Tab-separated table of C-alpha atoms in Angstrom:
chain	number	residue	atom	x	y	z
A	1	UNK	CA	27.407	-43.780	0.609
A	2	UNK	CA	30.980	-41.709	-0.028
A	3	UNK	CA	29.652	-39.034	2.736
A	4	UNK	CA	28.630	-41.355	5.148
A	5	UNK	CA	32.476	-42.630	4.924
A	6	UNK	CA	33.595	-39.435	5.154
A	7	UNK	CA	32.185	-38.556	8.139
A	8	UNK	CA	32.938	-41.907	9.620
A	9	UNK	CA	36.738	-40.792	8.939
A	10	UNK	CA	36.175	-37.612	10.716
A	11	UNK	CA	34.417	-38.770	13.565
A	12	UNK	CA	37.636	-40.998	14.155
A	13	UNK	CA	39.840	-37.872	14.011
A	14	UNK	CA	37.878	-36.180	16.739
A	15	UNK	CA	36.553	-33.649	14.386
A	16	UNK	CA	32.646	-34.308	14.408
A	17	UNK	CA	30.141	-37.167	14.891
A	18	UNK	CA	29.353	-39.106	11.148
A	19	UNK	CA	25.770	-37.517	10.715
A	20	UNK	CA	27.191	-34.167	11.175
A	21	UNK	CA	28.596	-34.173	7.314
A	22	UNK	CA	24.969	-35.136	6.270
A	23	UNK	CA	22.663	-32.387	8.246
A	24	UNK	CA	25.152	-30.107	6.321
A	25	UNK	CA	24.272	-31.546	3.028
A	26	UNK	CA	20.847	-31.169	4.093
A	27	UNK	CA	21.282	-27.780	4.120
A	28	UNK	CA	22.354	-27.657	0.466
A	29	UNK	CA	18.534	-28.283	-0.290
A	30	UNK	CA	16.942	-25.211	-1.481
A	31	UNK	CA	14.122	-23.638	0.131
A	32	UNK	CA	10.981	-24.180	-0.910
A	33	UNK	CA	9.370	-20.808	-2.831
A	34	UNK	CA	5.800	-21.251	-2.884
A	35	UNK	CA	3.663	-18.050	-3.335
A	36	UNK	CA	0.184	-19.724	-2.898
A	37	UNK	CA	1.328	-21.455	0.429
A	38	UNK	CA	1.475	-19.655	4.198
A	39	UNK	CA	4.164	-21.025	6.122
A	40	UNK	CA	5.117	-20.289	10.004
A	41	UNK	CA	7.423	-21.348	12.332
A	42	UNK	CA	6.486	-21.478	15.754
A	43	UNK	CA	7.444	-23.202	18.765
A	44	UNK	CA	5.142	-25.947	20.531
A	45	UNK	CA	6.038	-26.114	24.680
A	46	UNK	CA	9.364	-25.886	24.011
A	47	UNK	CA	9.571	-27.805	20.425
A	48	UNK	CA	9.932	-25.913	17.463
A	49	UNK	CA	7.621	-26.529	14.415
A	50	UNK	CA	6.329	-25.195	11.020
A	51	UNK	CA	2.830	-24.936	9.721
A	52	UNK	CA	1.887	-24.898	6.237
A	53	UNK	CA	-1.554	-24.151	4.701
A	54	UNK	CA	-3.265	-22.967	1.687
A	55	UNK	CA	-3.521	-19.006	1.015
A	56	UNK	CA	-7.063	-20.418	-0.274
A	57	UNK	CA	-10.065	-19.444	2.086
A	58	UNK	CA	-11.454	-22.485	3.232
A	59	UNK	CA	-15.442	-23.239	3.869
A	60	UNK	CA	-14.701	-23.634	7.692
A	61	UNK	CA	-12.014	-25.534	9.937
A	62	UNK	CA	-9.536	-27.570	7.877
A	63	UNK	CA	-8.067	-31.023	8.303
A	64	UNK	CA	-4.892	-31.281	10.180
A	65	UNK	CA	-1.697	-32.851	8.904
A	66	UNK	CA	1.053	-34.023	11.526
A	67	UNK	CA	3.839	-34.788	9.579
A	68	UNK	CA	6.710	-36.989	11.559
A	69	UNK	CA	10.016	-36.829	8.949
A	70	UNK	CA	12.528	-40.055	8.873
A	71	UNK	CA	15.755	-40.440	9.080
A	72	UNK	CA	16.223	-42.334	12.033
A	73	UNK	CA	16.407	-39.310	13.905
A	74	UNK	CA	20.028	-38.718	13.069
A	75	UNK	CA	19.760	-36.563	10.206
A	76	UNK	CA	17.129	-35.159	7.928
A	77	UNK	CA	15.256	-32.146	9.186
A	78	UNK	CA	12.126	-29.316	8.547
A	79	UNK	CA	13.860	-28.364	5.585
A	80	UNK	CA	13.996	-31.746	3.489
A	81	UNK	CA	10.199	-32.443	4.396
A	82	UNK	CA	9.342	-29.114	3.018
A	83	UNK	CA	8.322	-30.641	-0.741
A	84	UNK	CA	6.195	-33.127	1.188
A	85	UNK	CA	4.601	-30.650	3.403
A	86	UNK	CA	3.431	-28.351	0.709
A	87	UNK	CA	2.495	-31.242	-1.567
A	88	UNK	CA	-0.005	-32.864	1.429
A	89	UNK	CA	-1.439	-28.972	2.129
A	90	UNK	CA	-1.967	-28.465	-1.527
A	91	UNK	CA	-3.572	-31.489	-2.096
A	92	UNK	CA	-5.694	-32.100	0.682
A	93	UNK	CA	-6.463	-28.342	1.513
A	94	UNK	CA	-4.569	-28.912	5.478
A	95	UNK	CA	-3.080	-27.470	7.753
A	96	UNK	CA	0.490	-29.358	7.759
A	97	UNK	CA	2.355	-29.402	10.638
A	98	UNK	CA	6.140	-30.092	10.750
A	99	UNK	CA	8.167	-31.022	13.709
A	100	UNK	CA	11.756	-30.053	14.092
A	101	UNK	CA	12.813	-32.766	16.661
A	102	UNK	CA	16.117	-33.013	18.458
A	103	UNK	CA	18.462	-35.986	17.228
A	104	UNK	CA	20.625	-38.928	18.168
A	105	UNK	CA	23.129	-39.622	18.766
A	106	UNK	CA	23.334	-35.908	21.214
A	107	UNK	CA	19.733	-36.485	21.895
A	108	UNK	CA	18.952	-40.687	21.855
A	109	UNK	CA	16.202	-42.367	22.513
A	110	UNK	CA	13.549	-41.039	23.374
A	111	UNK	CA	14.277	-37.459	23.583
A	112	UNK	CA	13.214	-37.123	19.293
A	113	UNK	CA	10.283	-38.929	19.653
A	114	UNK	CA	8.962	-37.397	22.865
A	115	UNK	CA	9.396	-34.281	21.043
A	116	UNK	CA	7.138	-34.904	18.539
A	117	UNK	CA	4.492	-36.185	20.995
A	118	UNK	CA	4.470	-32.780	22.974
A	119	UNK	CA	4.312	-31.255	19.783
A	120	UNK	CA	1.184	-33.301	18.348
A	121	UNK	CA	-0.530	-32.820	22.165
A	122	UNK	CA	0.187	-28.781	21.724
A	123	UNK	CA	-1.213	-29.121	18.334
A	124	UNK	CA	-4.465	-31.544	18.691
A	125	UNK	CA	-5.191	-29.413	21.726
A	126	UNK	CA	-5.078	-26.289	20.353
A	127	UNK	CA	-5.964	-26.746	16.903
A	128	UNK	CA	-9.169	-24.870	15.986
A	129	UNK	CA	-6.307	-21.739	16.874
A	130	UNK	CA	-4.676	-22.707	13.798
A	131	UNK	CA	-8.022	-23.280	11.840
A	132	UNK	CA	-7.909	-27.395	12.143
A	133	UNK	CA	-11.170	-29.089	13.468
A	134	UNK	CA	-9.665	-31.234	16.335
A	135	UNK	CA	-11.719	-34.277	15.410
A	136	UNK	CA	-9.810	-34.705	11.609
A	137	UNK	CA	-6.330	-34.637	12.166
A	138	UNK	CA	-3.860	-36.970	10.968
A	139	UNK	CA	-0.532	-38.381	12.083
A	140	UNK	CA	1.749	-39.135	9.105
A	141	UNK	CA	5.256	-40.481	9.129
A	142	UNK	CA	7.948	-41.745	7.108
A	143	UNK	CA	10.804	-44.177	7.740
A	144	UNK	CA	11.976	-43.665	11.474
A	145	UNK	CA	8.770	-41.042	10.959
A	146	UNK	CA	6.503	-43.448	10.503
A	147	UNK	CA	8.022	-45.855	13.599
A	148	UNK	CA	6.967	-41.906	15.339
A	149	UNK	CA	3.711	-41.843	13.976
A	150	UNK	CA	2.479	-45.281	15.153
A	151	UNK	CA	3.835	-45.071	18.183
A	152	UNK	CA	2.383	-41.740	19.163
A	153	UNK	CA	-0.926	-43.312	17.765
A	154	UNK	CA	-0.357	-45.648	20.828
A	155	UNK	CA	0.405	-43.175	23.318
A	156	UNK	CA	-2.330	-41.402	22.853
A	157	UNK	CA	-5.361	-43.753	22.308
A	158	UNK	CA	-5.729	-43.650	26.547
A	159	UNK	CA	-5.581	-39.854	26.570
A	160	UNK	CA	-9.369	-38.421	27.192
A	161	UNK	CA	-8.723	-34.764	27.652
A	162	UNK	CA	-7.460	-35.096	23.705
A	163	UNK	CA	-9.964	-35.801	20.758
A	164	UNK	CA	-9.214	-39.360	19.187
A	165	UNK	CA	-6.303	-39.042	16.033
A	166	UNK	CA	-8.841	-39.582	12.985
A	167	UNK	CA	-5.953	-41.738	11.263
A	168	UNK	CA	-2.114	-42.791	11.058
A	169	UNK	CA	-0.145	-43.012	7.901
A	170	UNK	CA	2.671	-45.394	8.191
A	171	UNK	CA	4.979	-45.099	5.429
A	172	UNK	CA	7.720	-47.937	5.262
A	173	UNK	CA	8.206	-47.608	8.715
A	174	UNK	CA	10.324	-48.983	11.030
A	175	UNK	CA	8.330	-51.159	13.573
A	176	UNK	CA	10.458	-53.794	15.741
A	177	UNK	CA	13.555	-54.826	16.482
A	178	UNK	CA	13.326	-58.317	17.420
A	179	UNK	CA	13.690	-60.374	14.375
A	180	UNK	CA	15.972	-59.607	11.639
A	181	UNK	CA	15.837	-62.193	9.571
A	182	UNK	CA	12.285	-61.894	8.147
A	183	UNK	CA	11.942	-62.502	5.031
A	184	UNK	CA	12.425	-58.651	3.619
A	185	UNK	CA	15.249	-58.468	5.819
A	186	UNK	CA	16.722	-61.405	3.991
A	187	UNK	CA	16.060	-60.251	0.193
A	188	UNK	CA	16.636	-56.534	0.482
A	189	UNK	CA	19.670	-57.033	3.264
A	190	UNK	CA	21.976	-55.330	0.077
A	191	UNK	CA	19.254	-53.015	-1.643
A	192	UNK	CA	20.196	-49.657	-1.547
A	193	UNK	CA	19.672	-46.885	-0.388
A	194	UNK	CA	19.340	-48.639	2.842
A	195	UNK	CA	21.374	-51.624	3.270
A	196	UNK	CA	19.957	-53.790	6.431
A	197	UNK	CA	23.467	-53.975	8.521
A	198	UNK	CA	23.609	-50.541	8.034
A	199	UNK	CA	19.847	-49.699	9.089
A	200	UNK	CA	20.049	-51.760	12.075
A	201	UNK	CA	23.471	-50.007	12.935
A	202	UNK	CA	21.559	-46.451	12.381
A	203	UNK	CA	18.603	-47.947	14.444
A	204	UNK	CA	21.010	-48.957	17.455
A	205	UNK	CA	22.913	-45.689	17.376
A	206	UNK	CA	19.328	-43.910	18.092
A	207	UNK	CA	18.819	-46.204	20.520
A	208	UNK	CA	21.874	-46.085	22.091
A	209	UNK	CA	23.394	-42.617	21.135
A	210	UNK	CA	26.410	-44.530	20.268
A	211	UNK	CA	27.583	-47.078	17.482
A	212	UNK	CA	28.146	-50.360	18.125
A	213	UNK	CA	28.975	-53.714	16.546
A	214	UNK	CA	25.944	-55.122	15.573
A	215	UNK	CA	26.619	-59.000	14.310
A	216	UNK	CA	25.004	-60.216	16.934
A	217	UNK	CA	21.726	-58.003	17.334
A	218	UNK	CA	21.134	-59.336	13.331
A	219	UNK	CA	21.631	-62.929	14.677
A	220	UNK	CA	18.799	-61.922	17.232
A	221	UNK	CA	21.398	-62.941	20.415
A	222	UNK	CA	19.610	-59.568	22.015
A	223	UNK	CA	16.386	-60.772	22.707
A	224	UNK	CA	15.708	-63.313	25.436
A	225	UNK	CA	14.059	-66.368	25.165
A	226	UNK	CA	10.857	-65.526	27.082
A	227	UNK	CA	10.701	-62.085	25.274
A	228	UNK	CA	11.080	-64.400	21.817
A	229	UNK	CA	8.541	-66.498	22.884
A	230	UNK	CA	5.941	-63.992	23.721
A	231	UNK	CA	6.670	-62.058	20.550
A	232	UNK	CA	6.454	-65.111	18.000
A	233	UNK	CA	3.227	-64.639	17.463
A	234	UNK	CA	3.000	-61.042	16.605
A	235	UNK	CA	6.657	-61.389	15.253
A	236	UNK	CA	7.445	-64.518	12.640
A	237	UNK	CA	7.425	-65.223	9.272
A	238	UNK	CA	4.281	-67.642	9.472
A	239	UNK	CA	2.264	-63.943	9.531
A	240	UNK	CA	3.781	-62.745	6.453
A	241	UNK	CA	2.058	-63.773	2.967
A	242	UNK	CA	3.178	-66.796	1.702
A	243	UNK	CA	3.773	-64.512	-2.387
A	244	UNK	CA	6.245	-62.553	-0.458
A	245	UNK	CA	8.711	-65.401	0.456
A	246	UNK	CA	9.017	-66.922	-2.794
A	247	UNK	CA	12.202	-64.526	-3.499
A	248	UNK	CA	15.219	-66.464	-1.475
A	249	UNK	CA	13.912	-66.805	2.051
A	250	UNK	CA	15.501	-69.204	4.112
A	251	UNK	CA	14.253	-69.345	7.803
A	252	UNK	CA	17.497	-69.348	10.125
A	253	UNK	CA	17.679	-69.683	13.525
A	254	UNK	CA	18.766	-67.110	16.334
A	255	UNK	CA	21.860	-67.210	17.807
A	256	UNK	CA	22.614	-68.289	21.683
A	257	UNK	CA	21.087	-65.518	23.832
A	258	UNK	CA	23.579	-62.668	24.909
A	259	UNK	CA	22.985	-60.787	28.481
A	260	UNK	CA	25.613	-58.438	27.898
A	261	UNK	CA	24.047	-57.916	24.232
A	262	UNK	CA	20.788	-57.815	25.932
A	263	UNK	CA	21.661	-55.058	28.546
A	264	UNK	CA	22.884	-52.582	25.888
A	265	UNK	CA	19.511	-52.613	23.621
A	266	UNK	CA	17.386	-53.800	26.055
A	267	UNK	CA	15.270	-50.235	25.751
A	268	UNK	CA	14.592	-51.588	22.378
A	269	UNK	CA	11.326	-53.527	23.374
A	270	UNK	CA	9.863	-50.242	24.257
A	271	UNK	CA	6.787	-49.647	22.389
A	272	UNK	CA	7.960	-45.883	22.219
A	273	UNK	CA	11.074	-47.812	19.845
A	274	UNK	CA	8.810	-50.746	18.258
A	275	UNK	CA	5.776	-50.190	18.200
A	276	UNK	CA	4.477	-53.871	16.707
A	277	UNK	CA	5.105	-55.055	20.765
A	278	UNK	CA	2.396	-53.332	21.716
A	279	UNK	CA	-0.220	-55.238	23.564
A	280	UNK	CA	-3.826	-56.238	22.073
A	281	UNK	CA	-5.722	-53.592	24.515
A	282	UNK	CA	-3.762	-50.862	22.451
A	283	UNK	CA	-3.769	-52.370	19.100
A	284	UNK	CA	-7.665	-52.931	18.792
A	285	UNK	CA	-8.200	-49.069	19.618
A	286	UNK	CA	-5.978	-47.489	17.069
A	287	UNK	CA	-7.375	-45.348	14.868
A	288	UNK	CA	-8.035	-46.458	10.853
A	289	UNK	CA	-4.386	-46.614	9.092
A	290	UNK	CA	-2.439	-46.094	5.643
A	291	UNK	CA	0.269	-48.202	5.279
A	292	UNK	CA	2.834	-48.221	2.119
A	293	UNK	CA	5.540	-51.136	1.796
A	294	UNK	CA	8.282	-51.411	-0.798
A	295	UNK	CA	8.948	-54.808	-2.409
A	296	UNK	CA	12.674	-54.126	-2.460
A	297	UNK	CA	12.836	-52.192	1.160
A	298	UNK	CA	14.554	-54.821	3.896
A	299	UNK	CA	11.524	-53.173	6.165
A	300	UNK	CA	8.654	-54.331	4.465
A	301	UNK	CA	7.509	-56.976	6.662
A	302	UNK	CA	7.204	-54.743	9.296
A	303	UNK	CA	4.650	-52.908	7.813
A	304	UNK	CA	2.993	-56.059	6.573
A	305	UNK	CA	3.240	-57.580	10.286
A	306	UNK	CA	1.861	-54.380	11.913
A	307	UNK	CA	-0.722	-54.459	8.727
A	308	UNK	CA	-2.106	-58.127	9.879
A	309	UNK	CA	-2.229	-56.825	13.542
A	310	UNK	CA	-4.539	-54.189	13.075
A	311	UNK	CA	-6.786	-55.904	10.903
A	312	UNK	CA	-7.180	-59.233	13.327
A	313	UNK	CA	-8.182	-56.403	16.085
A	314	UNK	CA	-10.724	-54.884	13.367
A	315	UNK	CA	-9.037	-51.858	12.892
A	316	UNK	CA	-9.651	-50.405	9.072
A	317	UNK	CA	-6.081	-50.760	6.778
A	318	UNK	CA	-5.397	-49.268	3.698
A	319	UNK	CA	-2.546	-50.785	1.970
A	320	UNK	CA	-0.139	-49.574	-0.646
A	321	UNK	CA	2.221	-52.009	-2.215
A	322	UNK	CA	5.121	-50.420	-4.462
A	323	UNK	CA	5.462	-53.404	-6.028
A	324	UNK	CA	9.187	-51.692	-7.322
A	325	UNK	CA	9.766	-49.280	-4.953
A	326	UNK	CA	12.666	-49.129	-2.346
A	327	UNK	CA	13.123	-47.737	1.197
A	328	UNK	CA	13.118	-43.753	0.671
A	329	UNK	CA	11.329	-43.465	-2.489
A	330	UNK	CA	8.544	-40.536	-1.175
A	331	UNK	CA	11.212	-38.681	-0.358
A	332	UNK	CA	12.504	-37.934	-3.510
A	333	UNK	CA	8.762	-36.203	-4.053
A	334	UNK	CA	9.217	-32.492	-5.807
A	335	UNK	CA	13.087	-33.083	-6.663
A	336	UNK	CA	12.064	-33.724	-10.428
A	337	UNK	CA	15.985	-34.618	-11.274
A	338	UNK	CA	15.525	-37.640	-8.845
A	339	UNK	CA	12.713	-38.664	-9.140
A	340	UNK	CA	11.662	-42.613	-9.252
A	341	UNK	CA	8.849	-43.001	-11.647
A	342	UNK	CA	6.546	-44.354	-8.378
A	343	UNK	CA	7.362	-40.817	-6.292
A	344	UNK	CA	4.324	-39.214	-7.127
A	345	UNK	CA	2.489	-42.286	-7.262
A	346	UNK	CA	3.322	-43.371	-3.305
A	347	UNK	CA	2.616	-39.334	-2.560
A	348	UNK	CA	-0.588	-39.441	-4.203
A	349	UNK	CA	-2.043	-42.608	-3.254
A	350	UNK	CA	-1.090	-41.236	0.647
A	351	UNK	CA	-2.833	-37.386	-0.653
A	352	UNK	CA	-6.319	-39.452	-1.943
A	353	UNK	CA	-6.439	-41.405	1.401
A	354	UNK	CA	-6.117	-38.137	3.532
A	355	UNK	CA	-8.526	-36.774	1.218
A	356	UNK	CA	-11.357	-38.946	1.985
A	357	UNK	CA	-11.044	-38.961	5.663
């Protein structure tokens, strides 16, 4: 990624931080000119958001859509979710909301995501001002969204002054940060866009708010052995399909624990930052879930892990498999240039699933 060099060369020189160069670039994207679609920006307790919906008169109280974008909550922004957004109003006749988070590394974990949940708690209880019934709204999320999205699920299932989330859409999400030598993490480690080193570096440096070497977090020296122990069974390559391991997997095991490692990611077992820890009680009362995996994206075994979870606690899973799709792949959705010839068919499966909630 020549930009993502770049920057690294300027943030060296004292100039600016790496992700700086690409929040630019993301500014490059053209709005969005939709005549048939309202859009407003507001600002949720203190977070600022946008809502799209349809200039169409609807029947009575729409669905609402909480969109959660990725991009590990360095970079990416309002602005290149827009195509998304207008897509999942359009097609589901919603009321989209958008939030416009604060980022890592000036704002690490968990300043982006709690921004999102005040947003979503502002929204779901105050939603029939914005013409959503309360008791159909959606949480959708994609990438480092989607890692949002679930994890907000979480948070909330507790809260009774809320009504329940009516569903989560996990797009090839980030989910844990225990194990990274799962099988997808093995076969895609050098798939681009998203190379593993380099995700797990991007991962860490939301964690963290800075960058850091991160050999040994890959050889797993981070996580203690009691914390491995408890985790293998939510967290091991015996839960992942044995069609999905036929393509070079070779199980490996982690390197001698470090307590120095440990104390700089240690945060990183938070279910607010991996949400596949969470405990049973939570998992068996999350609401029904979409969840899209990429063959040739080194996170797809999250998705399958969290996938198997949910569905041993009797919680209802739809499941997407791109069987040639990559990490990134919706987001292309709208920019017809770029387009992979599965786009449209990862945002449409997602569209028909909100569709018939």
């Amino acid at each position: 990624m020549f930009w993502f060099k770049q920057g690294g060369i300027l943030e060296k020189l004292g100039i600016f931080h790496r992700y700086s160069i690409l929040r630019i670039l993301n500014l490059l994207i053209p709005e969005v000119k939709d005549p048939k679609m309202i859009t407003r920006d507001l600002v949720f307790d203190g977070v600022p958001v946008r809502l799209y919906w349809p200039k169409t008169s609807p029947a009575g109280n729409r669905k609402g859509i909480i969109f959660l974008h990725g991009g590990v909550a360095l970079f990416a922004s309002i602005r290149t979710s827009a195509r998304i957004c207008h897509s999942l109003a359009h097609g589901t006749d919603s009321v989209v909301m958008c939030v416009e988070f604060r980022l890592a590394p000036e704002h690490p974990y968990p300043v982006p995501v709690q921004d999102c949940l005040t947003a979503v708690i502002h929204f779901m209880k105050n939603a029939k001002e914005y013409g959503v019934d309360p008791n159909c709204i959606a949480i959708v999320g994609e990438s480092s969204g989607g890692t949002f999205a679930a994890a907000i699920c979480q948070e909330l299932v507790t809260r009774e002054d809320l009504p329940r989330v009516r569903a989560q859409v996990l797009i090839y999400p980030f989910l844990q940060a225990v194990d990274f030598d799962l099988p997808s993490y093995q076969q895609n480690q050098s798939v681009p866009p998203l190379f593993r080193k380099r995700g797990v570096k991007l991962g860490m440096t939301y964690l963290t708010g800075k960058t850091m070497n991160v050999d040994g977090v890959l050889k797993r020296a981070h996580v203690p052995p009691d914390l491995r122990e408890k985790y293998q069974k939510w967290i091991s390559a015996d839960n992942i399909p044995e069609e999905f391991k036929a393509r070079a997997y070779v199980p490996v095991e982690p390197a001698a624990f470090s307590e120095e490692l440990y104390e700089q990611v240690k945060r990183g077992t938070e279910t607010m930052f991996a949400p596949l820890l969470a405990e049973d009680d939570i998992i068996r009362q999350l609401p029904e879930a979409f969840i899209l995996t990429c063959e040739y994206d080194f996170l797809r075994d999250d998705g399958l892990l969290y996938k198997k979870r949910l569905e041993d606690h009797g919680v209802p899973v739809t499941w997407y498999h791109v069987q040639d799709g990559f990490h990134g792949i919706m987001t292309m959705a709208g920019l017809k240039a770029i387009e992979y010839p599965s786009t449209q068919k990862c945002l449409q499966n997602v569209i028909q699933f909100l569709k018939g909630l």
